[in-house]
mmCIF file of C-alpha atoms in Angstrom:
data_model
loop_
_atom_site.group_PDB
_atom_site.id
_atom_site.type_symbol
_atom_site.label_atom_id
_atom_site.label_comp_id
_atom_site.label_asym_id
_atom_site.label_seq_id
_atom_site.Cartn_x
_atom_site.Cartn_y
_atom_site.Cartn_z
ATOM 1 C CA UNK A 28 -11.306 -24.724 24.011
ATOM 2 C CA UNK A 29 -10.637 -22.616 21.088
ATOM 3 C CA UNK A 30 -7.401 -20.386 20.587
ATOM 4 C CA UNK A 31 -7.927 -16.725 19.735
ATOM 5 C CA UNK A 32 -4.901 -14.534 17.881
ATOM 6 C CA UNK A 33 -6.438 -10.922 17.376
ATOM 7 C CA UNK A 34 -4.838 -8.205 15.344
ATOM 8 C CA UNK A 35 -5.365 -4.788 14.459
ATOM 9 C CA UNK A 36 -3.132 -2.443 12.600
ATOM 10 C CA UNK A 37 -2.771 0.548 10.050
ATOM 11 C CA UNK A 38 -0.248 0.808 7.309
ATOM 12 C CA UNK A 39 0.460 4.730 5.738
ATOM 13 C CA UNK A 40 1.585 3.503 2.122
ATOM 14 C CA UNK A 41 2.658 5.792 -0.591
ATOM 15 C CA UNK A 42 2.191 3.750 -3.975
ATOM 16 C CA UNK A 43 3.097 6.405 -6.276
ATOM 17 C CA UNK A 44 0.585 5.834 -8.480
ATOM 18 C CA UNK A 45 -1.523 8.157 -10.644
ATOM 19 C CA UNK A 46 -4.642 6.868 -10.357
ATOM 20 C CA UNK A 47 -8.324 8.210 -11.043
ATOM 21 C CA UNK A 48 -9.809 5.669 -8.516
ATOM 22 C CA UNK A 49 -6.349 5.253 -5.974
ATOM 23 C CA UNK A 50 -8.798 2.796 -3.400
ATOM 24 C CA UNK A 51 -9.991 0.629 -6.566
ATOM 25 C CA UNK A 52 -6.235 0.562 -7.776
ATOM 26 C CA UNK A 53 -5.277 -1.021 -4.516
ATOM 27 C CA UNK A 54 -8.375 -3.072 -4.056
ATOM 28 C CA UNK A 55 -7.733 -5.193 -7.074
ATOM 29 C CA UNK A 56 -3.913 -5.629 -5.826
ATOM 30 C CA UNK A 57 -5.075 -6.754 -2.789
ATOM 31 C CA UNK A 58 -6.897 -9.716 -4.358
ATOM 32 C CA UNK A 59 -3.782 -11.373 -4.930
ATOM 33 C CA UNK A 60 -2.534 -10.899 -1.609
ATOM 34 C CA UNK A 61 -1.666 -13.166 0.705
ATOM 35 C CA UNK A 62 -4.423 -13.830 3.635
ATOM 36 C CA UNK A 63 -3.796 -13.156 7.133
ATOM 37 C CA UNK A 64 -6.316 -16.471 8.740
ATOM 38 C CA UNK A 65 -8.313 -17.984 10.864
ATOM 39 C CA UNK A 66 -10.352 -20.853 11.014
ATOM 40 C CA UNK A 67 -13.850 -19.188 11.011
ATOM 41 C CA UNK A 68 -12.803 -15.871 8.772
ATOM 42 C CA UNK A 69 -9.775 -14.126 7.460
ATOM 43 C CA UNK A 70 -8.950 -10.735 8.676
ATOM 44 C CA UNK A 71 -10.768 -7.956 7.282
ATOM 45 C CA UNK A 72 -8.377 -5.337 5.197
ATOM 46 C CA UNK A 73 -9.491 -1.795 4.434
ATOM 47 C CA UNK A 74 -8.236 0.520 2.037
ATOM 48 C CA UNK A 75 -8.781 4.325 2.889
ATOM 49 C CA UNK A 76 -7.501 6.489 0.460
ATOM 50 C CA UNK A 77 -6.318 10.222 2.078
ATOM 51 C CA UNK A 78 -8.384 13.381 1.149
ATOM 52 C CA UNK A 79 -7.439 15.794 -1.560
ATOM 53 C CA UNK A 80 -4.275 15.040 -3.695
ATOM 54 C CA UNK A 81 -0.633 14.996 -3.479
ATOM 55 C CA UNK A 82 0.017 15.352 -6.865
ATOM 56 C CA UNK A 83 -0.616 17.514 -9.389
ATOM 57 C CA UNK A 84 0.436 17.335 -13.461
ATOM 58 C CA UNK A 85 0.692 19.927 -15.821
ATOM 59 C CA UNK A 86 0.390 18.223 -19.046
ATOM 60 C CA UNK A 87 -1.819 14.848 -18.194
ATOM 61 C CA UNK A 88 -0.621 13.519 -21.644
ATOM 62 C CA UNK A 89 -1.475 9.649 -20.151
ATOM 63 C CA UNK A 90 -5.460 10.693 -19.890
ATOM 64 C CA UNK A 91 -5.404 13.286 -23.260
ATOM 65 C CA UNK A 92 -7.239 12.824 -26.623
ATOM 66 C CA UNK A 93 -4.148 13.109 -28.057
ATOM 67 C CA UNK A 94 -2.273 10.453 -26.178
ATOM 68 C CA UNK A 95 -1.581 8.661 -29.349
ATOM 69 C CA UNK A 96 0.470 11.264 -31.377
ATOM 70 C CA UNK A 97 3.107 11.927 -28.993
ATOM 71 C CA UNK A 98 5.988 12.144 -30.402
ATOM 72 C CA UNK A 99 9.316 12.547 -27.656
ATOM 73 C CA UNK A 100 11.699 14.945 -29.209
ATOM 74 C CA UNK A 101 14.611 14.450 -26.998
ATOM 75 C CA UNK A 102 16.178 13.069 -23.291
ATOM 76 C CA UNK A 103 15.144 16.812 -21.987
ATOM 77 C CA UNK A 104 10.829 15.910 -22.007
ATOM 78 C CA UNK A 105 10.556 17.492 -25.141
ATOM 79 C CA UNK A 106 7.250 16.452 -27.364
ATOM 80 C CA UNK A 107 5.293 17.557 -29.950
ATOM 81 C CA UNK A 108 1.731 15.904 -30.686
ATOM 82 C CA UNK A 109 -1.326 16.551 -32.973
ATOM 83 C CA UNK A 110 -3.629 18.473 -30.477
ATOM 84 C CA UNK A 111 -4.353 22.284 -32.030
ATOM 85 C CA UNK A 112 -2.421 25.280 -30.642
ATOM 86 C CA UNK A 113 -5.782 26.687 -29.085
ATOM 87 C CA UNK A 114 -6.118 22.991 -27.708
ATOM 88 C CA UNK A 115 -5.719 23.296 -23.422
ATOM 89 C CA UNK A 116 -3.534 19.771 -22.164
ATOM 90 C CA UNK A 117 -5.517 18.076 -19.018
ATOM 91 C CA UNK A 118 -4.363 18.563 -16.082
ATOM 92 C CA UNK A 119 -4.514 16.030 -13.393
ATOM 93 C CA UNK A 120 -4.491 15.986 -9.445
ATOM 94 C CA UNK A 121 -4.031 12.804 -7.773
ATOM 95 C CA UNK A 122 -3.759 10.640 -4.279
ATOM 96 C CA UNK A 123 -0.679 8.410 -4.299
ATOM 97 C CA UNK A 124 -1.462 7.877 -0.258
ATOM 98 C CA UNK A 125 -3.490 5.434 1.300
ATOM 99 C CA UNK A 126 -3.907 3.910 4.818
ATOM 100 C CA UNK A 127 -4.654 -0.101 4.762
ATOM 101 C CA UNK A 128 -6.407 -1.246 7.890
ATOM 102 C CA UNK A 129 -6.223 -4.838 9.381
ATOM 103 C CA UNK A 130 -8.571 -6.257 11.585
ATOM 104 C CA UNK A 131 -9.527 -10.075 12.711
ATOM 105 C CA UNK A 132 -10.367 -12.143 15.576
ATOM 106 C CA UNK A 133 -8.468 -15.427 14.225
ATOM 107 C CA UNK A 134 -10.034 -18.584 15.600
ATOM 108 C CA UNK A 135 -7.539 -21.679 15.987
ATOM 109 C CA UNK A 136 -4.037 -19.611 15.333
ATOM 110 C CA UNK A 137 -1.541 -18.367 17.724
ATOM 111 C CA UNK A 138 0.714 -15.503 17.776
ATOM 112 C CA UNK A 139 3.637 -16.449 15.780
ATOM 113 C CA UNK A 140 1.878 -17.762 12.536
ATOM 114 C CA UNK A 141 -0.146 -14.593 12.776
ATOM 115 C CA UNK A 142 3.595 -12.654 12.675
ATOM 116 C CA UNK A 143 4.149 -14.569 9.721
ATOM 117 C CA UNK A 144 0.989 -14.051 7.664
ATOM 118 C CA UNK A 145 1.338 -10.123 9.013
ATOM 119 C CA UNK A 146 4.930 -9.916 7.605
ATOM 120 C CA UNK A 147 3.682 -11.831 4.734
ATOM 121 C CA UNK A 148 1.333 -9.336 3.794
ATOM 122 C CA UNK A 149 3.701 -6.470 4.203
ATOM 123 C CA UNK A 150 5.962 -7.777 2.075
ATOM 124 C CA UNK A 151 3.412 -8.594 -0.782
ATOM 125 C CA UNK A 152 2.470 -4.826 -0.415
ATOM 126 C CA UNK A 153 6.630 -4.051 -0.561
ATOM 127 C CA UNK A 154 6.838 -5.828 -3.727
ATOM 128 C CA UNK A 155 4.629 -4.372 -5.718
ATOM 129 C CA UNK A 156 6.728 -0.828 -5.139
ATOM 130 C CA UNK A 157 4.641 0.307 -2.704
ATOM 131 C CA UNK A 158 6.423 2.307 -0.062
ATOM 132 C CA UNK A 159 5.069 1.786 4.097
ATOM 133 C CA UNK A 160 6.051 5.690 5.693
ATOM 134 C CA UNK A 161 4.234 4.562 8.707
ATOM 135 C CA UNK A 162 2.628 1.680 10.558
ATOM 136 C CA UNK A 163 1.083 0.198 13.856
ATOM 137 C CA UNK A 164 0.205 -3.129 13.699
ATOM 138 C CA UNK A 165 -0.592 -5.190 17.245
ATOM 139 C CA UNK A 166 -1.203 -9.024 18.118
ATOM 140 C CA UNK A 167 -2.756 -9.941 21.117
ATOM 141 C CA UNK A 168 -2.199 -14.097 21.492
ATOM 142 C CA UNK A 169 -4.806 -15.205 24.119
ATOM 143 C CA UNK A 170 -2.034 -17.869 25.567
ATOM 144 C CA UNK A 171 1.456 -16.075 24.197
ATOM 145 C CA UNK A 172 0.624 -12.674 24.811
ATOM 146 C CA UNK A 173 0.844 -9.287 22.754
ATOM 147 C CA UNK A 174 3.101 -7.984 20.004
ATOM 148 C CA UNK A 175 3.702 -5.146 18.607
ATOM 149 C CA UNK A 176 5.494 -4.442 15.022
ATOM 150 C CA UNK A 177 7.922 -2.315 14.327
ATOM 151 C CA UNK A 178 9.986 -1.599 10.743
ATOM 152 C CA UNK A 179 13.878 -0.986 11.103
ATOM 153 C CA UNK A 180 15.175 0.843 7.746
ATOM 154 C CA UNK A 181 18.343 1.335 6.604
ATOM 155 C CA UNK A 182 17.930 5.258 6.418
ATOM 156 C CA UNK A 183 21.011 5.500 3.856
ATOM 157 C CA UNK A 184 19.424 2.912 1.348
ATOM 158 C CA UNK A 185 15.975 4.097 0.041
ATOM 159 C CA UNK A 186 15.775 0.433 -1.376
ATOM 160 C CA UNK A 187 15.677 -0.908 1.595
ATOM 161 C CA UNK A 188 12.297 -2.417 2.435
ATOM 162 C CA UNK A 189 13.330 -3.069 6.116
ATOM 163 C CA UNK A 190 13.789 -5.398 8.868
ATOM 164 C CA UNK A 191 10.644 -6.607 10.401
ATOM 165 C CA UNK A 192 10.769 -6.665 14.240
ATOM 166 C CA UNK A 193 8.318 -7.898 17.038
ATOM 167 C CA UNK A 194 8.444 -6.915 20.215
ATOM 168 C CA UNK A 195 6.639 -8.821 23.142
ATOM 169 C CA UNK A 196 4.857 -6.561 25.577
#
């Protein structure tokens, strides 16, 4: 008789990255992250960037012509470069959010390796400087029972990535 772990979840992640493609961006970061298994197939992870931007930049020197000329005139963001004075800087509007979805029926694992490979996962995504604001993530063991995950910050230390916590329901 086979052993069934199934978990679903969504993480809200700010990476605060300016990026013309945010869900590629991630996408390829996710390739190098760890797995979270079973014996037939992994979970599946989605990345679903948010609508519209939450950025916006004035002066988009990283994606200008002129990139190349900059020259930084002082500590204040001063600059001067070799664009023309009639010459209009790009400007750039961005999405730094995006919500990663988990979702697998794991074959042949229980409950607590599938905590592991979960918290495994977040802190792959917490090491690469990506903030979690929110997230929901829920185990249901077929023989242990079902867990849900919370994330206990230090709200006085913005470094702090957190304390993961389980509770049994």
């Amino acid at each position: 008789m086979s052993r069934w772990t199934h978990v679903i979840g969504s993480l809200y992640i700010e990476t605060y990255k300016e990026e013309d493609d945010i869900k590629k961006f991630v996408e390829n970061i996710l390739k190098n992250a760890p797995k979270i298994t079973g014996s037939e197939k992994d979970a599946d992870i989605f990345v679903n960037p948010l609508s519209g931007h939450n950025t916006w930049i004035s002066c988009d020197c990283e994606r200008c012509v002129y990139k190349d000329t900059i020259v930084h005139l002082d500590e204040e963001g001063d600059f001067q470069c070799d664009a023309e004075n009639t010459f209009e800087c790009p400007e750039g509007n961005y999405q730094t959010c995006v919500v990663i979805t988990i979702v697998g029926d794991l074959r042949d694992k229980n409950g607590a390796e599938t905590k592991n490979e979960v918290e495994n996962f977040i802190r792959f995504l917490q090491s690469n400087d990506f903030d979690i604001d929110y997230c929901s993530i829920f185990i249901r063991d077929d023989w242990d029972g079902d867990y849900s995950l919370k994330i206990k910050y230090n709200e006085e230390d913005y470094s702090d990535k957190g304390e993961i916590l389980w509770d049994k329901k």
